[in-house]
């Protein structure tokens, strides 16, 4: 049985092209630069905002293997929060093992 893709319940990174009204409208995001660094890899800046306005992003993949919710490079949390942390757009649901 497949499992549901976790949703990005909110994202406060308002200068990202996929963000509007504190929601992420990419179809799916990728998280994690390093095992212990849960950066949103999908973040990018543009003068126009994009994404599918009726979509709420899922977490398509996560490379932050040091997170308790990470199972074989996929996220098993029910949903995640994203926001700025130390000048980077990060998954705030990250929990070190
Ligand atoms: S979750 Fe990532 S891609 Fe989506 S709006 Fe936030 S920073 Fe941008
Ligand atoms: S909660 Fe953990 S496994 Fe899920 S996206 Fe965030 S850092 Fe990755």
Short mmCIF file of N, CA and C and ligand atoms in Angstrom, two decimals:
data_model
loop_
_atom_site.label_atom_id
_atom_site.label_comp_id
_atom_site.label_asym_id
_atom_site.label_seq_id
_atom_site.Cartn_x
_atom_site.Cartn_y
_atom_site.Cartn_z
N UNK A 1 0.83 -1.20 0.00
CA UNK A 1 0.00 0.00 0.00
C UNK A 1 0.87 1.25 0.00
N UNK A 2 0.57 2.16 -0.88
CA UNK A 2 1.33 3.40 -0.92
C UNK A 2 0.98 4.29 0.24
N UNK A 3 1.90 5.17 0.61
CA UNK A 3 1.50 6.11 1.66
C UNK A 3 1.34 7.49 1.06
N UNK A 4 0.58 8.29 1.80
CA UNK A 4 0.28 9.64 1.34
C UNK A 4 1.53 10.50 1.39
N UNK A 5 1.64 11.38 0.43
CA UNK A 5 2.74 12.35 0.48
C UNK A 5 2.43 13.39 1.55
N UNK A 6 3.38 13.65 2.48
CA UNK A 6 3.10 14.66 3.50
C UNK A 6 2.92 16.03 2.85
N UNK A 7 2.08 16.85 3.43
CA UNK A 7 1.81 18.18 2.90
C UNK A 7 2.67 19.24 3.58
N UNK A 8 2.93 20.30 2.86
CA UNK A 8 3.54 21.49 3.48
C UNK A 8 2.38 22.30 4.05
N UNK A 9 2.13 22.19 5.37
CA UNK A 9 0.94 22.85 5.91
C UNK A 9 1.05 24.36 5.87
N UNK A 10 2.25 24.90 6.01
CA UNK A 10 2.43 26.33 5.82
C UNK A 10 3.90 26.63 5.57
N UNK A 11 4.11 27.76 4.94
CA UNK A 11 5.48 28.22 4.67
C UNK A 11 5.49 29.73 4.78
N UNK A 12 6.39 30.25 5.61
CA UNK A 12 6.43 31.71 5.84
C UNK A 12 7.47 32.41 4.96
N UNK A 13 8.03 31.68 3.99
CA UNK A 13 9.07 32.28 3.14
C UNK A 13 8.38 33.03 1.99
N UNK A 14 7.93 34.27 2.29
CA UNK A 14 7.07 34.99 1.35
C UNK A 14 7.80 35.44 0.09
N UNK A 15 9.14 35.49 0.11
CA UNK A 15 9.86 35.92 -1.10
C UNK A 15 10.17 34.77 -2.05
N UNK A 16 9.64 33.60 -1.77
CA UNK A 16 9.83 32.47 -2.70
C UNK A 16 8.76 32.54 -3.78
N UNK A 17 9.14 32.19 -5.00
CA UNK A 17 8.22 32.27 -6.14
C UNK A 17 6.99 31.38 -5.97
N UNK A 18 7.09 30.33 -5.19
CA UNK A 18 5.97 29.40 -5.03
C UNK A 18 5.05 29.77 -3.87
N UNK A 19 5.40 30.86 -3.15
CA UNK A 19 4.65 31.18 -1.94
C UNK A 19 3.57 32.21 -2.21
N UNK A 20 2.36 31.96 -1.73
CA UNK A 20 1.39 33.04 -1.61
C UNK A 20 0.53 32.75 -0.39
N UNK A 21 0.25 33.82 0.35
CA UNK A 21 -0.55 33.71 1.58
C UNK A 21 -0.05 32.62 2.52
N UNK A 22 1.25 32.56 2.70
CA UNK A 22 1.88 31.60 3.61
C UNK A 22 1.60 30.15 3.25
N UNK A 23 1.37 29.90 1.96
CA UNK A 23 1.20 28.52 1.52
C UNK A 23 2.12 28.27 0.34
N UNK A 24 2.54 27.04 0.19
CA UNK A 24 3.42 26.66 -0.92
C UNK A 24 2.57 26.04 -2.03
N UNK A 25 2.71 26.57 -3.23
CA UNK A 25 1.90 26.10 -4.36
C UNK A 25 2.70 25.34 -5.41
N UNK A 26 3.90 24.89 -5.05
CA UNK A 26 4.58 23.94 -5.94
C UNK A 26 3.80 22.63 -5.85
N UNK A 27 3.88 21.78 -6.85
CA UNK A 27 3.21 20.48 -6.75
C UNK A 27 3.85 19.64 -5.65
N UNK A 28 5.18 19.71 -5.58
CA UNK A 28 5.92 18.98 -4.55
C UNK A 28 7.26 19.67 -4.37
N UNK A 29 7.80 19.58 -3.17
CA UNK A 29 9.11 20.16 -2.90
C UNK A 29 10.11 19.06 -2.55
N UNK A 30 11.37 19.41 -2.65
CA UNK A 30 12.45 18.53 -2.23
C UNK A 30 13.16 19.22 -1.08
N UNK A 31 13.43 18.47 -0.03
CA UNK A 31 14.06 19.02 1.18
C UNK A 31 15.42 18.37 1.38
N UNK A 32 16.34 19.16 1.89
CA UNK A 32 17.59 18.57 2.37
C UNK A 32 18.76 18.76 1.44
N UNK A 33 19.76 19.48 1.93
CA UNK A 33 21.01 19.66 1.21
C UNK A 33 22.01 18.61 1.68
N UNK A 34 22.01 18.46 2.99
CA UNK A 34 22.93 17.57 3.69
C UNK A 34 22.07 16.74 4.65
N UNK A 35 22.60 15.62 5.15
CA UNK A 35 21.80 14.80 6.08
C UNK A 35 21.26 15.59 7.29
N UNK A 36 22.03 16.60 7.74
CA UNK A 36 21.59 17.36 8.92
C UNK A 36 21.16 18.78 8.57
N UNK A 37 20.87 19.04 7.30
CA UNK A 37 20.50 20.40 6.89
C UNK A 37 19.22 20.36 6.04
N UNK A 38 18.05 20.58 6.70
CA UNK A 38 16.78 20.41 6.01
C UNK A 38 16.33 21.64 5.21
N UNK A 39 17.16 22.11 4.31
CA UNK A 39 16.81 23.27 3.49
C UNK A 39 15.75 22.90 2.45
N UNK A 40 14.86 23.84 2.14
CA UNK A 40 13.93 23.62 1.03
C UNK A 40 14.69 23.87 -0.27
N UNK A 41 14.95 22.79 -1.01
CA UNK A 41 15.71 22.88 -2.26
C UNK A 41 14.90 23.51 -3.39
N UNK A 42 13.60 23.53 -3.23
CA UNK A 42 12.74 24.04 -4.29
C UNK A 42 12.62 25.56 -4.25
N UNK A 43 13.06 26.17 -3.13
CA UNK A 43 13.03 27.63 -3.00
C UNK A 43 13.71 28.30 -4.18
N UNK A 44 13.02 29.26 -4.80
CA UNK A 44 13.74 30.16 -5.70
C UNK A 44 13.00 31.48 -5.79
N UNK A 45 13.75 32.50 -6.15
CA UNK A 45 13.19 33.85 -6.19
C UNK A 45 12.96 34.26 -7.63
N UNK A 46 11.84 34.90 -7.86
CA UNK A 46 11.50 35.37 -9.20
C UNK A 46 10.60 36.58 -9.03
N UNK A 47 10.57 37.45 -10.02
CA UNK A 47 9.71 38.63 -9.91
C UNK A 47 8.24 38.24 -10.05
N UNK A 48 7.97 37.06 -10.63
CA UNK A 48 6.59 36.61 -10.70
C UNK A 48 6.41 35.38 -9.80
N UNK A 49 5.22 35.25 -9.25
CA UNK A 49 4.93 34.09 -8.41
C UNK A 49 4.28 33.01 -9.27
N UNK A 50 4.65 31.75 -9.04
CA UNK A 50 4.14 30.66 -9.86
C UNK A 50 3.55 29.56 -9.03
N UNK A 51 3.53 28.38 -9.60
CA UNK A 51 2.93 27.23 -8.94
C UNK A 51 1.48 27.11 -9.32
N UNK A 52 0.85 26.05 -8.86
CA UNK A 52 -0.57 25.82 -9.12
C UNK A 52 -1.34 26.38 -7.93
N UNK A 53 -2.13 27.42 -8.17
CA UNK A 53 -2.76 28.14 -7.05
C UNK A 53 -3.70 27.27 -6.22
N UNK A 54 -4.28 26.25 -6.84
CA UNK A 54 -5.19 25.40 -6.07
C UNK A 54 -4.48 24.20 -5.45
N UNK A 55 -3.15 24.13 -5.62
CA UNK A 55 -2.41 22.99 -5.08
C UNK A 55 -1.71 23.37 -3.78
N UNK A 56 -1.66 22.44 -2.86
CA UNK A 56 -0.83 22.57 -1.67
C UNK A 56 0.30 21.57 -1.84
N UNK A 57 1.52 22.08 -1.73
CA UNK A 57 2.68 21.23 -2.03
C UNK A 57 2.76 20.02 -1.12
N UNK A 58 3.26 18.94 -1.68
CA UNK A 58 3.64 17.78 -0.91
C UNK A 58 5.16 17.74 -0.78
N UNK A 59 5.64 16.86 0.09
CA UNK A 59 7.09 16.67 0.22
C UNK A 59 7.45 15.47 -0.65
N UNK A 60 7.98 15.75 -1.84
CA UNK A 60 8.26 14.69 -2.80
C UNK A 60 9.44 13.84 -2.41
N UNK A 61 10.43 14.47 -1.77
CA UNK A 61 11.64 13.76 -1.39
C UNK A 61 12.35 14.57 -0.32
N UNK A 62 13.09 13.87 0.54
CA UNK A 62 13.86 14.56 1.57
C UNK A 62 15.18 13.84 1.78
N UNK A 63 16.25 14.60 1.67
CA UNK A 63 17.59 14.03 1.82
C UNK A 63 18.17 14.23 3.21
N UNK A 64 17.36 14.83 4.11
CA UNK A 64 17.84 15.08 5.47
C UNK A 64 17.72 13.79 6.29
N UNK A 65 18.63 12.86 6.04
CA UNK A 65 18.55 11.52 6.64
C UNK A 65 18.71 11.53 8.15
N UNK A 66 19.25 12.62 8.73
CA UNK A 66 19.42 12.68 10.18
C UNK A 66 18.13 13.05 10.91
N UNK A 67 17.05 13.27 10.17
CA UNK A 67 15.78 13.63 10.81
C UNK A 67 15.04 12.35 11.22
N UNK A 68 14.40 12.43 12.41
CA UNK A 68 13.62 11.28 12.92
C UNK A 68 12.53 10.84 11.97
N UNK A 69 12.01 11.77 11.19
CA UNK A 69 10.89 11.45 10.29
C UNK A 69 11.36 10.91 8.94
N UNK A 70 12.67 10.85 8.74
CA UNK A 70 13.17 10.42 7.44
C UNK A 70 13.26 8.90 7.36
N UNK A 71 12.63 8.33 6.36
CA UNK A 71 12.69 6.89 6.13
C UNK A 71 13.13 6.66 4.70
N UNK A 72 14.33 6.20 4.55
CA UNK A 72 14.88 5.92 3.22
C UNK A 72 14.74 7.10 2.28
N UNK A 73 15.08 8.28 2.77
CA UNK A 73 15.07 9.52 2.00
C UNK A 73 13.68 9.97 1.57
N UNK A 74 12.68 9.53 2.34
CA UNK A 74 11.33 10.07 2.19
C UNK A 74 10.87 10.55 3.55
N UNK A 75 9.94 11.52 3.54
CA UNK A 75 9.44 12.09 4.80
C UNK A 75 8.23 11.29 5.27
N UNK A 76 8.23 10.89 6.55
CA UNK A 76 7.09 10.14 7.09
C UNK A 76 6.28 10.97 8.07
N UNK A 77 6.57 12.26 8.19
CA UNK A 77 5.75 13.13 9.07
C UNK A 77 4.38 13.32 8.41
N UNK A 78 3.32 13.57 9.20
CA UNK A 78 2.01 13.77 8.59
C UNK A 78 1.98 15.04 7.73
N UNK A 79 2.70 16.05 8.16
CA UNK A 79 2.81 17.29 7.39
C UNK A 79 4.01 18.06 7.94
N UNK A 80 4.44 19.08 7.23
CA UNK A 80 5.60 19.85 7.69
C UNK A 80 5.33 21.34 7.63
N UNK A 81 6.14 22.09 8.39
CA UNK A 81 6.12 23.55 8.37
C UNK A 81 7.46 24.01 7.80
N UNK A 82 7.42 25.06 7.00
CA UNK A 82 8.65 25.60 6.43
C UNK A 82 8.75 27.08 6.79
N UNK A 83 9.96 27.51 7.08
CA UNK A 83 10.19 28.93 7.41
C UNK A 83 11.67 29.22 7.41
N UNK A 84 12.02 30.49 7.62
CA UNK A 84 13.43 30.87 7.61
C UNK A 84 14.08 30.47 8.93
N UNK A 85 15.26 29.86 8.82
CA UNK A 85 16.05 29.52 9.99
C UNK A 85 17.52 29.76 9.63
N UNK A 86 18.18 30.58 10.40
CA UNK A 86 19.57 30.95 10.10
C UNK A 86 19.75 31.32 8.63
N UNK A 87 18.89 32.21 8.15
CA UNK A 87 18.96 32.77 6.78
C UNK A 87 18.72 31.76 5.67
N UNK A 88 18.13 30.61 6.01
CA UNK A 88 17.82 29.63 4.96
C UNK A 88 16.36 29.22 5.09
N UNK A 89 15.70 28.92 3.95
CA UNK A 89 14.35 28.36 4.05
C UNK A 89 14.48 26.89 4.47
N UNK A 90 14.01 26.57 5.65
CA UNK A 90 14.22 25.23 6.22
C UNK A 90 12.90 24.56 6.56
N UNK A 91 12.93 23.22 6.60
CA UNK A 91 11.84 22.45 7.18
C UNK A 91 11.94 22.61 8.69
N UNK A 92 10.93 23.24 9.30
CA UNK A 92 10.97 23.50 10.75
C UNK A 92 10.52 22.28 11.54
N UNK A 93 10.03 21.26 10.85
CA UNK A 93 9.59 20.02 11.51
C UNK A 93 10.77 19.07 11.73
N UNK A 94 11.91 19.39 11.15
CA UNK A 94 13.13 18.58 11.33
C UNK A 94 13.39 18.31 12.82
N UNK A 95 13.60 17.05 13.14
CA UNK A 95 13.94 16.64 14.52
C UNK A 95 15.16 15.75 14.43
N UNK A 96 16.29 16.17 15.01
CA UNK A 96 17.46 15.29 14.94
C UNK A 96 17.18 13.95 15.63
N UNK A 97 17.76 12.91 15.13
CA UNK A 97 17.57 11.57 15.72
C UNK A 97 18.22 11.49 17.08
S1 LIG B 1 8.11 25.37 0.90
FE1 LIG B 1 9.97 25.90 -0.27
S2 LIG B 1 9.25 26.07 -2.43
FE2 LIG B 1 7.44 26.14 -1.12
S3 LIG B 1 7.03 28.33 -0.79
FE3 LIG B 1 8.30 27.60 0.93
S4 LIG B 1 10.41 28.02 0.36
FE4 LIG B 1 9.16 28.11 -1.52
S1 LIG B 2 10.24 16.45 8.76
FE1 LIG B 2 12.27 15.60 8.52
S2 LIG B 2 12.04 14.01 6.95
FE2 LIG B 2 10.26 15.38 6.80
S3 LIG B 2 10.80 16.93 5.27
FE3 LIG B 2 11.35 17.76 7.29
S4 LIG B 2 13.51 17.23 7.54
FE4 LIG B 2 12.69 15.90 5.92
#
